[in-house]
Coordinates of C-alpha atoms in Angstrom, one line a residue:
Chain A
X1 CA -111.2 -7.5 156.3
X2 CA -109.1 -6.2 153.5
X3 CA -112.2 -4.8 151.7
X4 CA -113.2 -3.1 154.8
X5 CA -109.7 -1.6 155.2
X6 CA -109.7 -0.6 151.6
X7 CA -113.1 1.0 151.9
X8 CA -112.1 2.9 155.1
X9 CA -108.9 4.0 153.3
X10 CA -110.9 5.3 150.4
X11 CA -113.3 7.0 152.8
X12 CA -110.4 8.6 154.6
X13 CA -109.0 9.9 151.3
X14 CA -112.4 11.3 150.4
X15 CA -112.7 12.9 153.8
X16 CA -109.2 14.4 153.4
X17 CA -110.1 15.9 150.0
X18 CA -113.4 17.1 151.2
X19 CA -111.9 18.7 154.3
X20 CA -110.0 21.2 152.1
X21 CA -112.7 21.6 149.4
X22 CA -115.0 24.2 150.9
X23 CA -116.0 25.8 147.6
X24 CA -118.0 22.9 146.5
X25 CA -119.5 22.4 149.9
X26 CA -120.7 26.0 150.2
X27 CA -124.1 26.6 148.7
X28 CA -125.1 29.8 150.4
X29 CA -128.9 30.3 150.4
X30 CA -130.0 33.9 150.0
X31 CA -133.1 35.0 151.8
X32 CA -134.5 38.2 150.3
X33 CA -136.5 40.7 152.3
X34 CA -139.5 40.2 150.1
X35 CA -140.8 38.1 147.3
X36 CA -140.4 40.8 144.6
X37 CA -136.8 41.7 145.8
X38 CA -135.6 38.3 144.6
X39 CA -134.2 38.9 141.1
X40 CA -134.5 35.2 140.1
X41 CA -138.3 35.3 140.5
X42 CA -139.0 38.1 138.1
X43 CA -138.8 36.2 134.8
X44 CA -142.3 35.4 133.6
X45 CA -141.5 32.2 131.8
X46 CA -141.1 30.4 135.2
X47 CA -144.8 30.7 135.8
X48 CA -148.0 29.6 134.2
X49 CA -149.7 32.1 131.9
X50 CA -153.0 33.8 132.9
X51 CA -155.4 36.0 131.2
X52 CA -158.0 38.4 132.5
X53 CA -161.6 37.2 131.9
X54 CA -163.7 40.1 133.0
X55 CA -163.3 43.0 135.4
X56 CA -167.1 43.4 135.6
X57 CA -167.3 40.3 137.8
X58 CA -165.1 41.8 140.5
X59 CA -168.2 43.2 142.2
X60 CA -169.2 39.6 143.2
X61 CA -165.9 39.3 145.0
X62 CA -166.2 42.8 146.6
X63 CA -169.7 42.1 148.0
X64 CA -168.3 39.1 149.9
X65 CA -165.7 41.2 151.7
X66 CA -166.8 42.7 155.0
X67 CA -166.9 46.5 155.2
X68 CA -163.8 48.1 156.8
X69 CA -165.9 50.9 158.3
X70 CA -169.3 50.7 160.0
X71 CA -171.8 51.2 157.2
X72 CA -174.7 53.6 157.8
X73 CA -178.2 52.2 158.6
X74 CA -181.0 52.2 156.0
X75 CA -183.1 55.3 156.5
X76 CA -186.5 53.9 155.5
X77 CA -188.3 50.9 156.7
X78 CA -188.7 49.5 160.2
X79 CA -186.4 47.1 161.9
X80 CA -187.9 43.8 163.2
X81 CA -185.8 44.2 166.4
X82 CA -186.7 47.0 168.8
X83 CA -183.8 49.1 167.6
X84 CA -184.7 52.7 166.7
X85 CA -182.4 54.9 164.6
X86 CA -180.9 58.0 166.2
X87 CA -182.9 61.1 165.5
X88 CA -181.8 63.8 163.1
X89 CA -182.2 66.6 165.5
X90 CA -181.0 66.6 169.1
X91 CA -183.5 67.1 172.0
X92 CA -183.5 70.5 173.7
X93 CA -181.8 69.4 176.9
X94 CA -178.7 70.6 178.7
X95 CA -177.1 67.1 178.2
X96 CA -176.6 64.7 175.3
X97 CA -176.0 61.0 175.1
X98 CA -174.2 60.1 171.9
X99 CA -174.9 56.7 170.2
X100 CA -172.0 54.3 169.8
X101 CA -170.3 53.8 166.4
X102 CA -172.7 50.9 165.7
X103 CA -175.7 53.3 166.5
X104 CA -176.5 51.6 169.8
X105 CA -177.6 53.3 173.0
X106 CA -174.6 53.3 175.3
X107 CA -176.0 51.6 178.4
X108 CA -174.1 48.6 179.7
X109 CA -174.4 46.0 182.4
X110 CA -171.2 45.5 184.4
X111 CA -170.4 43.2 187.2
X112 CA -168.4 44.4 190.1
X113 CA -166.0 42.0 191.6
X114 CA -167.1 42.1 195.2
X115 CA -167.8 39.1 197.4
X116 CA -171.5 38.8 196.3
X117 CA -171.4 40.0 192.7
X118 CA -172.8 43.4 192.2
X119 CA -174.7 44.5 189.1
X120 CA -173.9 48.0 187.8
X121 CA -175.7 49.8 185.0
X122 CA -173.4 52.2 183.2
X123 CA -174.3 55.1 180.9
X124 CA -171.4 56.3 178.7
X125 CA -170.8 58.9 175.9
X126 CA -172.4 61.7 178.0
X127 CA -171.9 65.3 176.9
X128 CA -173.0 68.5 178.7
X129 CA -174.5 68.7 182.2
X130 CA -173.9 65.3 183.6
X131 CA -175.4 66.1 187.0
X132 CA -178.7 67.1 185.5
X133 CA -178.9 63.8 183.5
X134 CA -178.1 61.8 186.6
X135 CA -180.9 63.6 188.5
X136 CA -183.4 62.9 185.7
X137 CA -182.6 59.2 185.3
X138 CA -182.3 58.6 189.0
X139 CA -185.7 60.1 189.7
X140 CA -187.2 58.1 186.9
X141 CA -185.7 54.8 188.2
X142 CA -186.8 55.5 191.8
X143 CA -190.3 56.2 190.5
X144 CA -190.4 53.0 188.4
X145 CA -188.7 50.6 190.9
X146 CA -190.1 52.2 194.1
X147 CA -186.8 51.9 195.9
X148 CA -183.7 54.1 196.4
X149 CA -181.1 54.0 193.7
X150 CA -177.4 54.6 194.4
X151 CA -175.5 56.3 191.6
X152 CA -171.9 57.4 190.8
X153 CA -171.1 60.4 188.5
X154 CA -167.6 60.3 187.0
X155 CA -167.0 63.8 185.7
X156 CA -163.6 63.2 184.1
X157 CA -164.5 60.1 182.1
X158 CA -168.2 61.3 181.7
X159 CA -170.1 58.3 182.7
X160 CA -172.8 57.5 185.3
X161 CA -173.2 54.2 187.1
X162 CA -176.3 53.0 188.9
X163 CA -176.1 50.1 191.4
X164 CA -178.5 47.5 190.1
X165 CA -179.7 46.1 186.8
X166 CA -181.7 48.9 185.2
X167 CA -180.4 48.6 181.7
X168 CA -183.8 48.2 180.0
X169 CA -185.3 51.1 182.1
X170 CA -182.5 53.4 181.3
X171 CA -182.4 52.5 177.6
X172 CA -186.2 53.1 177.4
X173 CA -185.8 56.5 179.1
X174 CA -183.0 57.6 176.8
X175 CA -185.0 56.6 173.7
X176 CA -188.0 58.4 175.0
X177 CA -185.9 61.5 175.7
X178 CA -184.8 61.5 172.1
X179 CA -181.2 60.3 172.2
Chain B
X1 CA -131.1 32.4 178.7
X2 CA -133.5 34.7 180.6
X3 CA -131.5 37.8 179.5
X4 CA -131.7 36.7 175.8
X5 CA -135.5 36.3 176.0
X6 CA -135.9 39.7 177.6
X7 CA -133.7 41.5 175.0
X8 CA -135.6 39.8 172.2
X9 CA -138.9 40.9 173.5
X10 CA -137.8 44.5 174.0
X11 CA -136.2 44.9 170.6
X12 CA -138.9 43.0 168.7
X13 CA -141.7 45.2 169.9
X14 CA -139.6 48.4 170.1
X15 CA -138.8 47.9 166.4
X16 CA -142.4 47.3 165.5
X17 CA -143.6 50.4 167.2
X18 CA -140.6 52.6 166.3
X19 CA -142.3 53.6 163.1
X20 CA -145.4 54.7 164.9
X21 CA -144.3 56.3 168.1
X22 CA -140.6 56.8 168.7
X23 CA -138.9 59.1 166.3
X24 CA -135.6 60.7 167.2
X25 CA -135.6 64.4 166.4
X26 CA -133.3 64.2 163.4
X27 CA -134.6 61.1 161.5
X28 CA -135.3 63.1 158.4
X29 CA -133.0 62.0 155.5
X30 CA -131.5 64.3 153.0
X31 CA -128.9 63.8 150.3
X32 CA -125.7 64.5 152.3
X33 CA -123.7 65.7 149.3
X34 CA -126.5 68.0 148.1
X35 CA -126.7 69.4 151.6
X36 CA -123.0 70.1 151.7
X37 CA -123.1 71.9 148.3
X38 CA -126.0 74.0 149.4
X39 CA -124.2 75.0 152.6
X40 CA -121.3 76.4 150.6
X41 CA -123.5 78.5 148.4
X42 CA -126.1 79.4 151.0
X43 CA -127.7 82.8 151.3
X44 CA -126.0 84.9 154.1
X45 CA -128.2 88.0 154.2
X46 CA -131.9 87.0 154.5
X47 CA -133.6 90.3 153.8
X48 CA -131.8 91.1 150.6
X49 CA -132.0 87.7 148.8
X50 CA -135.6 86.6 149.5
X51 CA -137.7 86.3 146.4
X52 CA -140.9 88.3 146.5
X53 CA -143.9 86.0 146.8
X54 CA -146.6 86.5 144.2
X55 CA -149.9 85.0 145.2
X56 CA -153.3 84.7 143.6
X57 CA -156.1 86.6 145.2
X58 CA -156.9 85.3 148.7
X59 CA -158.5 83.1 150.1
X60 CA -156.7 80.3 148.2
X61 CA -157.9 77.5 150.4
X62 CA -161.6 77.7 150.7
X63 CA -163.0 74.6 152.4
X64 CA -162.4 71.0 153.3
X65 CA -164.6 68.0 153.1
X66 CA -164.9 66.2 156.4
X67 CA -165.0 62.4 156.5
X68 CA -167.7 61.0 158.8
X69 CA -169.4 64.4 159.0
X70 CA -170.3 65.3 162.6
X71 CA -174.0 65.3 163.3
X72 CA -174.4 67.7 166.2
X73 CA -170.9 69.0 167.0
X74 CA -169.8 72.0 165.0
X75 CA -166.5 71.7 163.2
X76 CA -163.7 73.9 164.5
X77 CA -162.4 76.5 162.0
X78 CA -158.7 77.4 161.8
X79 CA -156.7 79.7 159.6
X80 CA -154.3 78.3 157.1
X81 CA -151.0 80.3 157.2
X82 CA -148.0 80.4 154.9
X83 CA -144.3 79.7 155.5
X84 CA -143.1 81.8 152.5
X85 CA -142.7 85.0 154.4
X86 CA -141.7 85.9 158.0
X87 CA -144.9 87.8 158.4
X88 CA -148.0 85.6 158.7
X89 CA -150.3 85.6 155.7
X90 CA -153.6 83.9 156.1
X91 CA -154.3 81.8 152.9
X92 CA -157.8 80.6 153.9
X93 CA -160.0 79.1 156.5
X94 CA -160.6 75.3 156.9
X95 CA -162.8 73.0 159.1
X96 CA -161.3 70.6 161.5
X97 CA -163.3 67.5 162.6
X98 CA -164.5 68.0 166.2
X99 CA -164.1 64.3 167.1
X100 CA -160.4 64.7 166.5
X101 CA -159.7 68.3 167.4
X102 CA -162.5 69.2 169.8
X103 CA -162.7 66.3 172.1
X104 CA -162.9 66.9 175.8
X105 CA -159.2 66.5 176.9
X106 CA -158.8 63.6 179.3
X107 CA -155.8 64.6 181.4
X108 CA -155.6 61.2 182.9
X109 CA -155.3 59.5 179.5
X110 CA -152.6 62.1 178.5
X111 CA -150.7 61.2 181.6
X112 CA -151.0 57.5 180.9
X113 CA -149.6 58.0 177.4
X114 CA -146.7 60.1 178.6
X115 CA -145.9 57.6 181.3
X116 CA -146.0 54.7 178.7
X117 CA -143.8 56.5 176.2
X118 CA -141.2 57.1 178.9
X119 CA -141.4 53.7 180.5
X120 CA -141.8 51.1 177.7
X121 CA -138.2 51.6 176.5
X122 CA -136.7 51.9 179.9
X123 CA -134.4 49.1 181.1
X124 CA -133.0 49.3 184.6
X125 CA -129.4 48.1 184.9
X126 CA -129.3 48.4 188.6
X127 CA -128.1 45.1 190.2
X128 CA -127.5 43.7 193.6
X129 CA -125.9 40.4 194.5
X130 CA -127.8 37.6 196.1
X131 CA -126.4 35.4 198.8
X132 CA -125.0 32.9 196.3
X133 CA -123.3 35.6 194.3
X134 CA -121.5 37.5 197.1
X135 CA -117.9 36.4 197.4
X136 CA -117.4 33.8 200.1
X137 CA -120.0 32.3 202.4
X138 CA -119.7 28.7 201.4
X139 CA -118.5 27.4 204.8
X140 CA -120.6 27.1 207.9
X141 CA -119.0 29.8 210.3
X142 CA -119.1 27.7 213.4
X143 CA -120.5 24.5 214.7
X144 CA -124.2 24.2 215.1
X145 CA -124.1 23.6 218.8
X146 CA -121.8 24.2 221.7
X147 CA -120.5 27.8 221.2
X148 CA -123.4 29.4 222.9
X149 CA -123.8 31.8 219.9
X150 CA -126.5 31.9 217.3
X151 CA -126.6 29.4 214.6
X152 CA -125.6 30.3 211.0
X153 CA -125.0 28.4 207.8
X154 CA -123.2 31.1 205.8
X155 CA -121.6 34.5 206.4
X156 CA -123.3 35.9 203.3
X157 CA -126.9 35.2 204.3
X158 CA -129.2 38.3 204.1
X159 CA -129.3 38.8 207.9
X160 CA -125.5 39.3 207.9
X161 CA -123.7 42.5 207.4
X162 CA -122.2 42.3 203.9
X163 CA -124.5 39.5 203.0
X164 CA -126.6 39.1 199.9
X165 CA -129.7 41.2 199.2
X166 CA -132.9 39.3 199.0
X167 CA -135.4 41.2 196.8
X168 CA -133.1 43.8 195.3
X169 CA -132.9 45.1 191.8
X170 CA -131.8 42.5 189.2
X171 CA -130.2 43.7 186.1
X172 CA -131.5 44.1 183.4
X173 CA -135.1 44.7 184.3
X174 CA -137.3 45.8 181.4
X175 CA -140.3 47.9 182.0
X176 CA -141.9 47.2 178.7
X177 CA -145.7 47.2 178.4
X178 CA -148.2 48.1 175.7
X179 CA -150.8 50.7 176.5
X180 CA -154.3 49.8 175.1
X181 CA -155.0 50.8 171.6
X182 CA -157.9 53.0 172.4
X183 CA -156.0 54.7 175.3
X184 CA -153.3 55.7 172.8
X185 CA -155.9 56.8 170.2
X186 CA -157.7 58.9 172.8
X187 CA -154.4 60.3 174.0
X188 CA -153.7 61.7 170.5
X189 CA -157.3 63.1 170.3
X190 CA -157.1 64.7 173.8
X191 CA -153.7 66.3 173.1
X192 CA -154.6 67.6 169.7
X193 CA -157.8 69.1 171.2
X194 CA -155.9 70.7 174.1
X195 CA -153.4 72.1 171.7
X196 CA -156.1 73.7 169.5
X197 CA -158.0 75.0 172.5
X198 CA -154.9 76.6 173.9
X199 CA -153.9 78.3 170.6
X200 CA -150.9 76.2 170.2
X201 CA -152.0 74.5 167.0
X202 CA -151.3 76.2 163.6
X203 CA -152.0 74.9 160.1
X204 CA -149.7 75.8 157.2
X205 CA -150.1 75.0 153.5
X206 CA -146.7 73.4 153.3
X207 CA -143.2 73.4 154.8
X208 CA -141.5 75.1 151.8
X209 CA -139.4 78.0 153.0
X210 CA -137.5 80.3 150.6
X211 CA -134.1 80.0 152.3
X212 CA -132.1 77.5 154.3
X213 CA -130.9 80.2 156.7
X214 CA -131.5 79.2 160.3
X215 CA -132.2 82.8 161.2
X216 CA -135.2 82.8 158.9
X217 CA -137.0 80.2 161.1
X218 CA -136.0 82.1 164.2
X219 CA -137.5 85.4 162.8
X220 CA -140.6 83.6 161.6
X221 CA -141.3 82.0 165.0
X222 CA -140.6 85.2 166.9
X223 CA -142.8 87.3 164.6
X224 CA -145.8 85.0 164.9
X225 CA -145.5 84.5 168.6
X226 CA -145.1 80.7 168.3
X227 CA -143.6 79.1 171.3
X228 CA -139.9 78.6 171.9
X229 CA -140.1 75.0 170.8
X230 CA -142.0 74.2 167.6
X231 CA -142.9 70.8 166.1
X232 CA -143.5 70.8 162.4
X233 CA -145.5 67.9 161.1
X234 CA -145.9 66.9 157.5
X235 CA -147.4 63.8 155.8
X236 CA -144.1 62.9 154.0
X237 CA -141.1 61.8 155.9
X238 CA -138.6 63.3 153.5
X239 CA -138.9 67.0 154.2
X240 CA -138.0 69.9 151.9
X241 CA -134.3 70.7 151.9
X242 CA -134.5 74.3 153.1
X243 CA -136.5 73.7 156.3
X244 CA -134.3 70.7 157.1
X245 CA -131.2 72.8 156.8
X246 CA -132.7 75.7 158.7
X247 CA -133.9 73.6 161.6
X248 CA -130.9 71.4 161.8
X249 CA -128.9 73.7 164.0
X250 CA -131.8 74.3 166.3
X251 CA -132.7 71.6 168.8
X252 CA -136.1 73.2 169.5
X253 CA -137.4 73.2 165.9
X254 CA -138.1 69.7 165.0
X255 CA -139.6 68.0 161.9
X256 CA -141.8 65.0 162.1
X257 CA -143.8 62.8 159.8
X258 CA -147.5 62.2 160.7
X259 CA -146.8 58.5 161.6
X260 CA -144.3 59.8 164.3
X261 CA -146.9 62.0 166.0
X262 CA -147.1 61.2 169.7
X263 CA -148.4 62.7 173.0
X264 CA -145.0 63.2 174.5
X265 CA -143.6 65.2 171.6
X266 CA -146.7 67.3 171.3
X267 CA -146.4 68.3 175.0
X268 CA -142.7 68.8 174.9
X269 CA -143.0 71.3 172.1
X270 CA -144.9 74.5 172.8
X271 CA -146.4 74.9 169.4
X272 CA -147.6 72.3 166.9
X273 CA -147.6 73.2 163.2
X274 CA -149.4 70.9 160.9
X275 CA -149.4 71.0 157.1
X276 CA -152.7 70.5 155.3
X277 CA -151.5 67.1 154.0
X278 CA -150.7 66.1 157.6
X279 CA -154.2 67.2 158.8
X280 CA -155.9 65.2 156.0
X281 CA -153.8 62.1 156.9
X282 CA -154.3 62.5 160.6
X283 CA -158.0 62.9 160.4
X284 CA -158.4 60.0 158.0
X285 CA -156.5 57.6 160.2
X286 CA -158.0 58.7 163.5
X287 CA -161.6 58.7 162.2
X288 CA -161.0 55.3 160.6
X289 CA -160.0 53.9 163.9
X290 CA -163.0 55.5 165.6
X291 CA -165.5 54.1 163.0
X292 CA -163.9 50.8 162.1
X293 CA -165.9 47.6 161.9
X294 CA -163.4 45.3 163.5
X295 CA -162.3 47.2 166.5
X296 CA -161.1 44.1 168.3
X297 CA -158.3 43.5 165.8
X298 CA -157.0 47.0 166.1
X299 CA -154.7 46.2 168.9
X300 CA -154.1 42.6 167.9
X301 CA -150.6 42.9 166.6
X302 CA -149.5 44.5 169.9
X303 CA -150.9 41.9 172.1
X304 CA -148.1 40.0 173.9
X305 CA -149.8 36.8 174.8
X306 CA -151.0 35.9 171.4
X307 CA -149.2 35.3 168.1

């Protein structure tokens, strides 16, 4: 009982002293905006030593990194896929269909969110006379599929949409046309 | 708690995109004491004190190498002017990349950009009280049955005169949203193309002017037929002292670094004046984004639903 009282008395004394002794309690942590802004970290003896082995071997690291920008395709040799490179000269037509940045033909299959899902073939990156292009592709599709084809020409955004899945037909036509 | 979250979201993203898109007209920093000294000893009479400009035989600027050379589209050629004299002197002719400066202007994308720039920082402070906030209305007005009148639970219900508003404005309501990365990119391309096509785009070698007299800029803009409002864009965000001092008193002559270029400012100012360094930087950045390998990660840091 007495020891408990003594201990509690000592504790209270310590508490009393501690209550007024802020200086020892305060250990402000500084958070610097960046690693290099911290002055403590600049001295080199805190860290292990290093030495440069060879700067010639950096090429082995660089070739593992992916390219930041789309690299150009190899000019010679054939591809095992059915991809053909874009031609060097444009065809002599009143319209032009530009390849995407990955050198692909810009024909896409979209699905319209109607009750029974509707397939839409979209041709993008069109420049020039869009109506002439639409007429040409439409007549070709009607000839090939032997049925009427519904299309939409968006003059502001410069794309054409065909109702139905004609992606392969349109791509083939564009490649034959020389785009 | 809800208010705190909203404020955090708005400020967090507005801070992140401040550097890119929102630049107040007088962000440019100069040494305040130096500026004061210069004001005291400034040139009063412009015509007498201007140094004569001695130039090597023209054209000084011959050509420019275009990154990602365009295959079938012809580069657009523009004159490079000077800012040394009031009269325009053409220093040379340069090429501008057609994918940046000769793109078909998409008016709908320009509109979307302007709307976004105006709305993303807008917070509506309009407020109406709901039925539990309107003073009174805790007590049932009359007994449920017996009076012959309609039954009510509170005099502040929405069907009562003076009652609470059900779906009214609730303060503060943020209208923050991020426009898609490619929409913003194409907005810049469309606006630059429109500016060039409408003769509102001029290229200068640098923004160094011989005097800090505000009337020098006025005379220069008047002489060259540039619009009432001119936006000067340079690569560096610390501009030369003279042009900063000269344009300071005019609210319609504004200086901007390339990273602050935005559709709203370009449309607000009649004329856009780019330095050669600004053109280089602008083309390099825009063409990089048009040809980058990892397009999906371009807008990653602005996506709200992912970390």
